Coordinates of C-alpha atoms and ligand atoms in Angstrom, one line a residue:
Chain A
M21 CA 110.8 69.2 123.0
E22 CA 111.9 72.7 121.8
E23 CA 110.6 74.4 118.3
L24 CA 113.0 76.5 116.7
C25 CA 111.9 78.5 113.8
V26 CA 113.4 80.7 111.3
I27 CA 111.8 83.7 110.1
S28 CA 112.9 86.7 108.5
G29 CA 109.9 89.4 107.9
K30 CA 111.6 90.3 104.3
G31 CA 111.9 87.4 101.9
G32 CA 115.0 86.0 100.1
T33 CA 116.9 86.8 103.3
G34 CA 118.5 83.3 103.2
K35 CA 116.0 81.8 105.7
T36 CA 115.8 78.5 103.7
I37 CA 119.6 78.0 103.1
I38 CA 120.1 78.9 107.0
T39 CA 117.2 76.2 108.1
A40 CA 118.8 73.9 105.9
S41 CA 122.4 73.8 107.1
F42 CA 120.9 74.0 110.7
A43 CA 119.2 70.3 109.5
T44 CA 122.7 69.0 108.5
L45 CA 124.0 70.5 111.5
S46 CA 122.0 69.4 114.5
E47 CA 121.1 66.2 115.7
N48 CA 117.8 64.4 116.7
K49 CA 115.2 66.6 115.3
V50 CA 112.3 66.7 113.0
I51 CA 112.3 69.3 110.4
A52 CA 108.6 71.4 109.0
D53 CA 108.7 73.6 106.2
C54 CA 106.2 76.3 107.4
D55 CA 106.8 78.2 103.8
V56 CA 103.3 76.6 102.7
D57 CA 103.0 79.3 100.0
A58 CA 106.2 78.9 98.5
P59 CA 107.9 75.9 99.6
D60 CA 111.6 75.5 98.9
L61 CA 113.1 73.3 101.7
H62 CA 112.4 70.2 99.9
I63 CA 114.8 71.7 96.8
L64 CA 117.7 71.4 99.4
L65 CA 116.7 68.8 101.5
K66 CA 115.5 66.2 98.7
P67 CA 112.8 64.3 100.7
E68 CA 111.4 60.9 99.9
I69 CA 107.5 61.1 100.5
R70 CA 106.3 58.5 102.6
S71 CA 102.9 59.4 103.2
I72 CA 100.1 62.1 101.6
E73 CA 97.4 63.3 103.0
E74 CA 94.8 65.9 101.5
Y75 CA 94.1 69.0 103.2
R76 CA 90.6 70.3 103.6
G77 CA 90.7 74.0 103.5
G78 CA 88.0 76.2 103.7
K79 CA 84.7 76.1 102.8
V80 CA 83.4 77.6 99.1
A81 CA 80.2 79.0 97.6
R82 CA 78.4 77.6 94.6
I83 CA 75.5 79.1 93.0
I84 CA 73.2 76.3 91.8
E85 CA 72.1 77.8 88.4
E86 CA 68.8 76.3 88.2
R87 CA 67.3 77.4 91.5
C88 CA 68.9 81.0 91.5
V89 CA 66.1 84.0 90.2
K90 CA 68.7 86.5 90.1
C91 CA 67.9 88.5 92.8
G92 CA 71.5 89.8 94.0
K93 CA 71.0 89.7 97.6
C94 CA 73.7 87.2 98.0
A95 CA 76.0 89.8 96.4
E96 CA 74.6 92.5 98.3
H97 CA 75.6 90.9 101.4
C98 CA 79.2 89.5 100.6
R99 CA 81.5 91.6 102.7
F100 CA 84.1 90.1 99.9
N101 CA 82.7 91.1 96.7
A102 CA 83.0 87.4 95.7
I103 CA 79.6 87.4 94.0
S104 CA 79.1 89.0 90.5
N105 CA 77.0 88.3 87.9
F106 CA 75.5 85.6 90.0
R107 CA 78.7 83.7 90.0
V108 CA 81.1 83.1 93.1
N109 CA 84.7 84.1 92.4
T110 CA 86.2 81.1 94.2
F111 CA 89.5 82.8 94.7
L112 CA 87.4 85.8 96.5
C113 CA 85.0 83.7 98.3
E114 CA 86.0 83.4 102.4
G115 CA 83.3 80.7 102.5
C116 CA 81.6 82.5 105.4
S117 CA 78.1 81.5 104.2
V118 CA 76.6 84.6 104.4
C119 CA 75.4 84.3 101.1
Q120 CA 73.4 81.2 101.6
L121 CA 71.8 82.4 104.7
V122 CA 70.3 85.2 103.1
C123 CA 69.6 83.6 99.8
E124 CA 65.6 82.5 99.9
R125 CA 65.3 80.1 97.0
D126 CA 68.1 77.9 98.9
A127 CA 70.1 78.4 95.7
I128 CA 73.8 78.5 97.2
E129 CA 76.0 75.7 98.4
M130 CA 78.8 75.4 100.3
R131 CA 81.5 73.0 99.4
E132 CA 84.7 71.5 101.0
E133 CA 87.5 72.3 98.3
L134 CA 90.6 70.7 98.7
G135 CA 93.3 73.1 99.9
G136 CA 96.3 71.4 99.4
Y137 CA 98.2 68.4 100.7
I138 CA 100.2 67.9 103.3
Y139 CA 103.4 65.4 103.6
L140 CA 105.5 63.2 105.5
S141 CA 108.9 62.4 104.3
K142 CA 112.1 60.8 105.1
T143 CA 115.4 62.9 104.4
P144 CA 119.0 62.3 105.0
Y145 CA 119.1 64.2 107.8
G146 CA 115.6 63.1 109.5
W147 CA 112.0 63.1 109.5
M148 CA 110.1 66.1 107.6
S149 CA 106.5 67.3 107.4
H150 CA 105.5 69.8 104.8
A151 CA 102.9 71.1 102.8
S152 CA 101.8 72.6 99.3
L153 CA 98.7 74.6 98.8
L154 CA 96.8 74.9 96.2
P155 CA 96.6 78.6 94.6
G156 CA 94.4 81.6 96.2
E157 CA 93.8 79.4 99.5
E158 CA 92.9 82.3 102.0
N159 CA 93.9 80.6 105.4
S160 CA 97.4 79.3 104.6
G161 CA 97.8 79.4 108.8
K162 CA 95.3 76.8 108.8
L163 CA 97.7 74.4 106.9
V164 CA 101.1 75.9 108.4
H165 CA 99.1 74.8 111.6
E166 CA 98.7 71.3 110.3
V167 CA 102.3 70.9 109.1
K168 CA 103.8 71.9 112.7
K169 CA 100.3 69.6 114.4
R170 CA 102.3 66.7 112.4
A171 CA 105.8 67.5 113.3
R172 CA 105.0 67.6 116.8
E173 CA 103.3 63.9 116.5
L174 CA 106.7 62.8 114.4
A175 CA 108.9 64.0 117.2
K176 CA 107.1 62.9 119.9
K177 CA 107.1 59.6 118.3
N178 CA 110.7 59.7 117.7
R179 CA 111.6 61.3 121.2
S180 CA 113.2 64.4 118.9
K181 CA 114.5 67.1 121.0
I182 CA 114.0 69.9 118.1
I183 CA 111.6 70.8 115.7
L184 CA 113.6 73.0 113.0
I185 CA 111.1 74.8 111.1
D186 CA 111.5 76.9 107.9
G187 CA 109.0 79.9 108.6
P188 CA 107.1 81.9 105.8
P189 CA 108.1 85.6 104.9
G190 CA 105.9 88.6 106.2
I191 CA 104.1 89.0 109.3
G192 CA 100.6 87.9 108.3
C193 CA 98.8 84.6 109.2
P194 CA 100.9 82.3 108.2
V195 CA 103.8 83.6 110.3
I196 CA 101.5 83.8 113.3
A197 CA 100.6 80.1 113.1
T198 CA 104.4 79.4 112.7
L199 CA 105.3 81.4 115.8
S200 CA 102.3 80.0 117.8
G201 CA 103.9 77.6 120.6
A202 CA 107.2 78.0 119.3
N203 CA 109.8 78.8 121.8
I204 CA 112.9 80.2 119.8
A205 CA 112.1 82.6 116.5
L206 CA 115.9 82.8 114.9
I207 CA 115.2 85.9 112.7
V208 CA 117.6 86.2 109.2
T209 CA 117.9 89.8 108.3
E210 CA 119.8 91.6 105.8
P211 CA 121.9 95.1 106.0
T212 CA 119.5 97.0 104.0
L213 CA 117.0 99.5 104.7
S214 CA 114.3 97.2 103.9
G215 CA 115.7 94.5 105.8
I216 CA 116.1 96.8 109.0
H217 CA 112.3 97.8 108.4
D218 CA 111.2 94.4 108.4
L219 CA 113.0 93.2 111.0
K220 CA 111.4 95.5 113.1
R221 CA 108.0 94.7 112.2
V222 CA 108.5 91.2 112.7
L223 CA 110.3 91.4 116.2
S224 CA 106.9 93.4 116.9
V225 CA 105.2 90.0 116.2
A226 CA 107.5 87.8 118.0
H227 CA 107.1 89.9 120.8
Y228 CA 103.4 89.7 121.0
F229 CA 103.1 85.7 120.8
N230 CA 106.0 85.5 123.1
V231 CA 108.9 83.8 121.5
L232 CA 112.4 84.6 122.1
P233 CA 113.6 86.3 119.4
L234 CA 117.5 86.0 118.2
V235 CA 119.1 87.6 115.4
C236 CA 121.5 87.0 112.5
V237 CA 122.5 89.0 109.7
N238 CA 123.0 87.5 106.5
K239 CA 125.2 89.1 104.3
Y240 CA 126.5 91.7 106.5
D241 CA 129.2 92.7 104.5
L242 CA 127.1 94.3 101.5
N243 CA 126.9 97.4 103.7
E244 CA 128.9 97.4 106.8
E245 CA 127.4 100.4 108.4
M246 CA 123.9 99.2 108.4
T247 CA 124.8 95.9 109.8
E248 CA 126.5 97.9 112.5
K249 CA 122.8 99.8 113.0
I250 CA 121.2 97.0 113.2
L251 CA 123.7 95.5 115.8
S252 CA 123.1 98.5 117.7
F253 CA 119.6 98.4 117.8
C254 CA 119.6 94.8 119.0
T255 CA 121.6 95.9 121.8
R256 CA 119.8 98.5 122.3
E257 CA 116.4 96.4 122.2
N258 CA 118.3 93.7 124.4
I259 CA 118.1 91.2 121.6
E260 CA 120.5 88.8 121.1
V261 CA 122.7 88.7 117.6
V262 CA 123.6 84.9 117.1
G263 CA 126.3 86.0 114.2
T264 CA 126.5 87.6 111.0
I265 CA 127.3 85.9 107.8
P266 CA 129.3 87.3 105.5
F267 CA 128.4 87.2 101.1
D268 CA 130.1 84.5 99.4
E269 CA 129.7 83.5 95.7
K270 CA 129.7 80.1 97.2
V271 CA 126.2 80.3 98.7
V272 CA 125.0 81.5 95.2
E273 CA 126.7 78.8 93.3
A274 CA 125.0 76.0 96.1
M275 CA 122.0 77.6 95.5
E276 CA 122.0 77.2 91.8
N277 CA 122.7 73.7 91.8
G278 CA 120.4 72.9 94.8
R279 CA 123.2 72.1 97.1
I280 CA 123.6 73.1 101.0
I281 CA 126.0 75.4 101.4
I282 CA 127.6 73.7 104.6
S283 CA 128.8 70.7 102.5
E284 CA 130.9 73.2 100.3
G285 CA 132.9 75.0 102.7
G286 CA 133.9 78.7 102.6
E287 CA 133.7 81.7 104.3
A288 CA 129.2 81.8 104.7
S289 CA 129.5 78.2 105.8
S290 CA 132.2 78.3 108.7
A291 CA 129.9 81.5 109.6
I292 CA 126.7 79.5 109.6
R293 CA 128.2 76.5 112.0
E294 CA 129.0 79.4 114.4
V295 CA 125.4 80.6 114.3
W296 CA 124.2 77.6 114.9
K297 CA 126.7 77.0 117.7
R298 CA 125.1 79.9 119.3
V299 CA 121.6 78.7 118.5
H300 CA 122.3 75.4 120.4
E301 CA 123.6 77.1 123.3
V302 CA 120.3 79.0 123.6
L303 CA 118.3 75.9 123.1
Q304 CA 120.0 74.3 126.0
R305 CA 119.8 77.5 128.0
L306 CA 115.9 76.8 127.7
H307 CA 116.0 73.1 128.2
Chain B
M6 CA 96.8 100.2 82.6
I7 CA 97.5 98.3 85.4
I8 CA 100.4 96.1 86.0
S9 CA 100.9 94.2 89.2
V10 CA 104.8 92.9 90.1
T11 CA 104.8 89.8 92.0
S12 CA 107.1 86.5 92.6
G13 CA 106.3 83.4 94.1
K14 CA 109.9 83.6 96.2
G15 CA 110.5 86.7 98.5
G16 CA 113.6 88.7 98.1
T17 CA 114.0 88.2 94.1
G18 CA 114.0 91.9 93.3
K19 CA 109.9 92.7 93.1
T20 CA 110.4 96.1 94.8
I21 CA 113.5 96.9 92.7
V22 CA 111.4 96.3 89.4
A23 CA 108.4 97.9 90.3
T24 CA 110.3 101.3 91.9
N25 CA 112.5 101.7 89.1
L26 CA 109.8 101.4 86.6
A27 CA 107.5 103.8 88.4
Y28 CA 110.4 106.5 88.3
L29 CA 109.9 106.0 84.7
S30 CA 106.5 107.3 84.1
K31 CA 105.6 110.8 84.1
D32 CA 101.7 109.8 85.2
V33 CA 102.0 106.5 87.8
Q34 CA 100.5 105.6 90.6
F35 CA 102.3 103.7 92.6
V36 CA 100.1 101.0 95.2
D37 CA 102.5 99.2 97.7
C38 CA 99.7 95.8 98.3
D39 CA 102.8 94.4 100.0
V40 CA 101.2 95.6 103.6
E41 CA 103.2 93.0 105.7
E42 CA 106.5 94.3 104.7
P43 CA 105.8 97.2 102.9
N44 CA 109.1 98.6 101.4
A45 CA 108.6 100.8 98.4
H46 CA 108.5 104.0 100.0
I47 CA 112.3 103.5 101.3
F48 CA 113.3 103.9 97.6
L49 CA 110.6 106.2 96.3
K50 CA 111.0 108.7 98.8
P51 CA 106.9 109.8 98.8
S52 CA 105.6 113.2 101.2
I53 CA 103.0 111.6 102.6
T54 CA 100.2 113.5 102.9
F55 CA 97.5 111.9 104.3
S56 CA 97.0 108.9 106.0
Q57 CA 93.5 106.6 107.1
E58 CA 92.8 104.2 109.4
V59 CA 91.8 100.5 107.8
S60 CA 89.3 98.5 110.5
L61 CA 86.7 95.2 110.1
Q62 CA 83.8 95.5 111.3
I63 CA 83.6 92.8 113.8
P64 CA 80.8 91.7 116.2
E65 CA 80.0 93.0 119.8
I66 CA 77.9 90.9 121.8
D67 CA 75.2 93.0 124.3
E68 CA 75.2 90.0 127.3
K69 CA 71.7 91.5 128.5
K70 CA 69.8 90.6 125.3
C71 CA 71.4 87.7 124.4
S72 CA 70.1 84.3 125.2
F73 CA 72.6 81.6 124.9
C74 CA 71.2 80.2 122.1
G75 CA 74.5 79.3 120.9
E76 CA 73.2 80.3 116.8
C77 CA 76.0 82.8 116.0
A78 CA 78.8 79.6 116.9
L79 CA 77.2 77.6 115.1
F80 CA 76.9 79.9 112.1
C81 CA 80.7 81.1 112.2
N82 CA 82.5 78.9 110.1
L83 CA 85.8 80.2 111.2
N84 CA 85.2 79.2 114.9
A85 CA 85.5 82.6 115.9
L86 CA 82.4 82.3 118.3
A87 CA 82.1 80.3 121.5
V88 CA 78.8 80.3 123.4
T89 CA 79.1 79.0 127.0
K90 CA 76.6 79.1 129.7
K91 CA 78.4 82.3 131.0
G92 CA 78.7 84.2 128.0
V93 CA 79.8 84.5 124.6
I94 CA 83.3 84.4 123.6
L95 CA 84.7 86.3 120.6
F96 CA 88.3 85.4 119.4
P97 CA 88.5 88.8 117.5
Q98 CA 91.9 87.3 115.4
L99 CA 90.0 84.7 113.6
C100 CA 87.0 86.7 112.6
K101 CA 86.8 88.0 109.0
G102 CA 84.1 90.2 109.7
C103 CA 81.6 88.7 107.6
G104 CA 78.5 89.7 109.4
G105 CA 76.6 86.6 109.2
C106 CA 76.1 86.2 113.1
I107 CA 74.6 89.3 113.3
L108 CA 72.0 88.1 110.8
V109 CA 71.6 85.0 112.6
C110 CA 70.9 86.1 116.2
P111 CA 67.5 85.9 116.8
E112 CA 67.6 88.3 120.0
K113 CA 69.6 90.9 118.0
A114 CA 71.9 91.0 120.4
I115 CA 74.9 91.6 118.5
R116 CA 76.4 94.7 117.2
E117 CA 79.5 95.6 115.2
K118 CA 82.1 97.4 116.1
E119 CA 85.4 98.2 114.6
R120 CA 88.6 96.7 115.1
L121 CA 91.6 98.6 113.7
L122 CA 93.8 96.3 111.5
G123 CA 96.1 99.0 110.0
V124 CA 96.4 102.3 108.2
I125 CA 97.0 103.1 104.6
E126 CA 99.2 106.1 103.7
G127 CA 99.5 108.4 100.4
G128 CA 101.0 111.3 99.1
R129 CA 103.1 111.8 95.9
F130 CA 106.7 111.4 94.8
Q131 CA 108.7 112.4 92.2
S132 CA 106.4 110.8 89.0
G133 CA 103.1 110.6 90.7
E134 CA 100.8 109.5 93.2
F135 CA 101.9 106.8 96.1
L136 CA 100.1 104.2 98.0
H137 CA 100.5 101.8 100.5
G138 CA 99.1 100.0 103.6
R139 CA 100.5 98.9 106.8
L140 CA 99.2 95.8 108.6
I141 CA 99.7 96.2 112.6
P142 CA 101.9 93.5 113.4
R143 CA 99.8 90.9 115.6
E144 CA 97.1 91.1 112.6
P145 CA 96.8 88.2 110.8
F146 CA 95.1 89.2 108.2
A147 CA 96.2 91.5 104.7
S148 CA 93.9 91.1 102.4
P149 CA 91.2 93.9 103.9
I150 CA 93.8 96.6 103.6
I151 CA 94.7 95.2 100.3
R152 CA 91.1 95.7 99.1
K153 CA 90.8 99.2 100.4
L154 CA 94.1 99.9 98.7
K155 CA 92.7 98.4 95.1
K156 CA 89.5 100.5 95.6
M157 CA 91.9 103.7 95.4
I158 CA 93.2 102.6 91.9
D159 CA 92.8 105.5 89.5
G160 CA 92.5 104.1 86.2
R161 CA 92.8 107.2 84.4
K162 CA 96.7 107.2 84.9
E163 CA 98.8 105.8 82.1
L164 CA 100.3 103.4 84.1
V165 CA 99.3 101.9 87.9
I166 CA 102.0 99.7 89.3
L167 CA 100.7 97.3 91.9
D168 CA 103.9 95.9 94.3
S169 CA 102.2 92.5 95.2
P170 CA 103.3 90.7 98.3
P171 CA 105.4 87.2 97.5
G172 CA 103.5 83.6 97.5
M173 CA 100.7 82.6 96.2
A174 CA 98.1 82.5 99.1
C175 CA 95.2 85.2 99.3
P176 CA 97.3 88.7 99.4
M177 CA 98.9 87.7 96.6
I178 CA 95.7 86.7 94.7
S179 CA 93.8 89.7 96.1
T180 CA 96.7 92.2 94.7
V181 CA 96.9 90.8 91.3
I182 CA 93.3 89.9 90.5
G183 CA 92.2 92.4 88.1
S184 CA 95.4 93.9 86.5
D185 CA 96.0 93.7 82.9
L186 CA 99.5 92.0 83.1
S187 CA 101.8 90.8 85.6
L188 CA 105.3 91.1 85.6
L189 CA 106.7 87.9 87.4
I190 CA 110.4 88.6 89.1
T191 CA 112.5 85.7 89.6
E192 CA 116.0 84.2 89.6
P193 CA 118.0 81.5 88.1
T194 CA 118.0 78.9 90.7
P195 CA 115.9 75.6 91.4
S196 CA 114.0 77.2 94.2
G197 CA 113.5 80.3 91.9
L198 CA 112.0 78.4 89.0
F199 CA 109.9 76.1 91.0
D200 CA 108.4 79.0 93.0
L201 CA 107.8 80.7 89.5
S202 CA 106.2 77.7 88.0
L203 CA 103.7 78.2 91.1
T204 CA 103.1 81.5 90.2
V205 CA 102.3 81.1 87.1
S206 CA 99.7 78.2 87.3
V207 CA 97.8 80.8 89.6
L208 CA 98.1 83.5 87.4
R209 CA 97.0 80.8 84.2
T210 CA 93.8 80.4 86.4
L211 CA 93.0 83.5 86.9
D212 CA 94.1 84.5 83.0
I213 CA 95.9 87.4 83.5
P214 CA 98.9 87.9 81.0
M215 CA 102.6 87.8 82.5
G216 CA 106.3 88.7 81.6
V217 CA 109.0 87.4 83.2
V218 CA 112.1 89.5 84.8
I219 CA 115.2 87.4 85.8
N220 CA 117.2 88.9 88.3
K221 CA 120.8 87.7 89.6
A222 CA 120.9 86.6 85.8
N223 CA 123.7 84.5 84.8
K224 CA 124.5 81.7 82.7
N225 CA 122.4 79.6 84.1
N226 CA 119.3 79.6 81.8
I227 CA 117.0 77.5 83.4
I228 CA 114.1 79.9 83.6
E229 CA 114.5 80.9 79.9
K230 CA 114.1 77.3 79.1
F231 CA 111.0 77.3 81.5
C232 CA 109.4 80.4 79.7
E233 CA 109.7 79.3 76.1
K234 CA 108.1 75.6 76.9
E235 CA 105.6 77.6 78.9
N236 CA 105.4 80.6 76.0
I237 CA 105.7 83.2 78.5
P238 CA 108.2 86.1 77.0
V239 CA 110.8 87.5 79.0
F240 CA 110.9 91.3 79.0
M241 CA 114.3 91.4 81.0
K242 CA 117.4 90.2 82.4
I243 CA 119.5 92.0 85.1
P244 CA 122.6 90.8 85.8
F245 CA 124.0 89.3 88.8
D246 CA 126.1 92.2 90.0
R247 CA 127.2 93.3 93.7
K248 CA 126.6 96.5 93.0
V249 CA 122.8 96.2 92.6
A250 CA 122.6 94.5 95.8
E251 CA 124.8 97.7 97.1
V252 CA 122.8 100.4 95.5
Y253 CA 119.6 98.5 97.2
S254 CA 120.7 98.4 100.5
K255 CA 120.9 102.0 100.7
G256 CA 117.6 102.4 99.7
H257 CA 118.9 104.0 95.9
L258 CA 117.2 103.5 92.4
L259 CA 119.3 101.9 89.9
V260 CA 117.7 104.0 87.4
R261 CA 119.9 107.1 88.2
D262 CA 122.4 105.1 86.2
E263 CA 122.5 105.9 82.8
K264 CA 123.1 102.0 82.2
W265 CA 120.3 100.8 84.1
R266 CA 118.1 103.7 83.1
K267 CA 118.4 102.5 79.4
K268 CA 117.8 98.8 80.2
F269 CA 114.2 99.9 82.4
E270 CA 113.3 102.5 79.7
E271 CA 113.1 99.2 77.5
L272 CA 111.2 97.6 80.0
F273 CA 108.7 100.5 80.3
E274 CA 108.2 100.5 76.6
R275 CA 107.5 96.7 76.1
V276 CA 105.1 96.8 79.2
L277 CA 103.4 100.0 77.9
S278 CA 103.2 98.3 74.1
L279 CA 101.2 95.8 75.5
D280 CA 98.4 97.9 76.2
E281 CA 97.9 99.1 73.0
I282 CA 97.1 95.3 72.0
Ligands
SF4_3 S1 80.5 82.0 101.1 FE1 80.6 84.3 102.3 S2 82.4 85.2 101.2 FE2 81.9 83.4 99.7 S3 80.6 84.5 98.0 FE3 79.3 83.7 100.0 S4 79.2 85.3 101.1 FE4 81.0 86.0 99.8
SF4_4 S1 81.5 88.4 112.1 FE1 81.6 86.5 110.6 S2 83.7 85.6 111.2 FE2 83.1 87.2 112.7 S3 82.2 85.9 114.3 FE3 80.6 86.9 113.1 S4 80.0 84.9 111.7 FE4 82.4 84.9 112.5

């Protein structure tokens, strides 16, 4: 069983469109949406939810007013500035319990908060594990971890060959959780200065966590000079480029209608098919 | 006035709006809080004049004093410590540096040491002051750098612009919290709308006033309909235009073009007018 995650560093480079396309093109896989912060894959894959599970995030402190003598010790020790005016700001609280430890009046309780929901769903293209996060959850990496765990269980049960993962943008904790245990990271970039800048950063994370990176340049014709730069950078760094995808109004239209570009035809659609072929070859090689 | 520029979905044009707006003010402090992928410097081209390391205090165990009682590991809610018969193991990437283990250790065997998370750099660009942070790739937590950046906010400025990370988890919350207004950048697609609705609910709970900017606007009016229903003003529409994407790809600002300058000036006025209320 191989884990393929699609990430990008910079947001909005077309990660989800490509993951959804792969979902329609690949066989025998389980899909996971690990962009738990802004999950969009369901808009394209239209899953039917089969089970909902509550996700318990971290703990959050609460000051019990009747017991509090307003000594201020808690606020003094909280390194996250989560306590002011003898109230805990649940958005800032990291749930470390230090305030509870230092409080001499036993006036602080730690409560487990509902952090979100985890779903197992059926899509026309296979099973999917996904989630929704409640606002402000600190450790979204932990929820990503749970989503991946469910996907692995599904894959085992169905004897799936691939887990196809839509990853989050950035390089922080949810990205790291997405990469951990993955075999391949397809990095979708775009020919902009920001795109190339972010590509380099996300590549070093992939290297650090020992995941084989592949690169594809989306909307390559928006700035062909920049695309050249990305391609030669990849050659220099010995990173396999699995294709370039042209800018295509059809993609914009498909997105607007919540449709997957593959079924709409056109230049971008055929380019994505080619990218999938190349990725698939690499997957077989790993096998 | 402190405004945060944010979006649920990445790549909707957050940095385009933030940087072009910054360019129009005469007295601005620009703070790029997207420390995972900071991009604003590409457009504002500041001259960086200082840099400062940001680190987290994490525990260091003196094994000579340690009695392997396990109190620290028991306390650590993040499971960053494990105590075995042979020693104490710290998983540095799980530690958020709360300092609790030091307080609970009966043998006083724990000291703190610094763990480098990233840097903050600052300087000036044409219209004012510039600050950004960079998280070291492989480090999971962006928030300590964002918290530090926010301590450097200069409230006397006419305008402080916080370029926020996307999403609605901790890095985004740490950025927008305490701002006077949030500009939400979105696009007229079902995913744009879905992510916008998530962001709106976050900002409502935080009690931050908001205004929407529709990027890649076309005849599709799903965002307008949503905003009307939710009673959120639409401040600006940036029409779908391949040119915009090309200008962006080269790292240029739109306001150099007269037509765009006017549009951003209007946005600027709208934002500032809210300050007077
Ligand atoms: S649990 Fe930790 S982060 Fe939360 S309020 Fe208490 S000391 Fe602060
Ligand atoms: S400082 Fe806090 S988070 Fe870090 S190891 Fe100690 S108790 Fe755990």
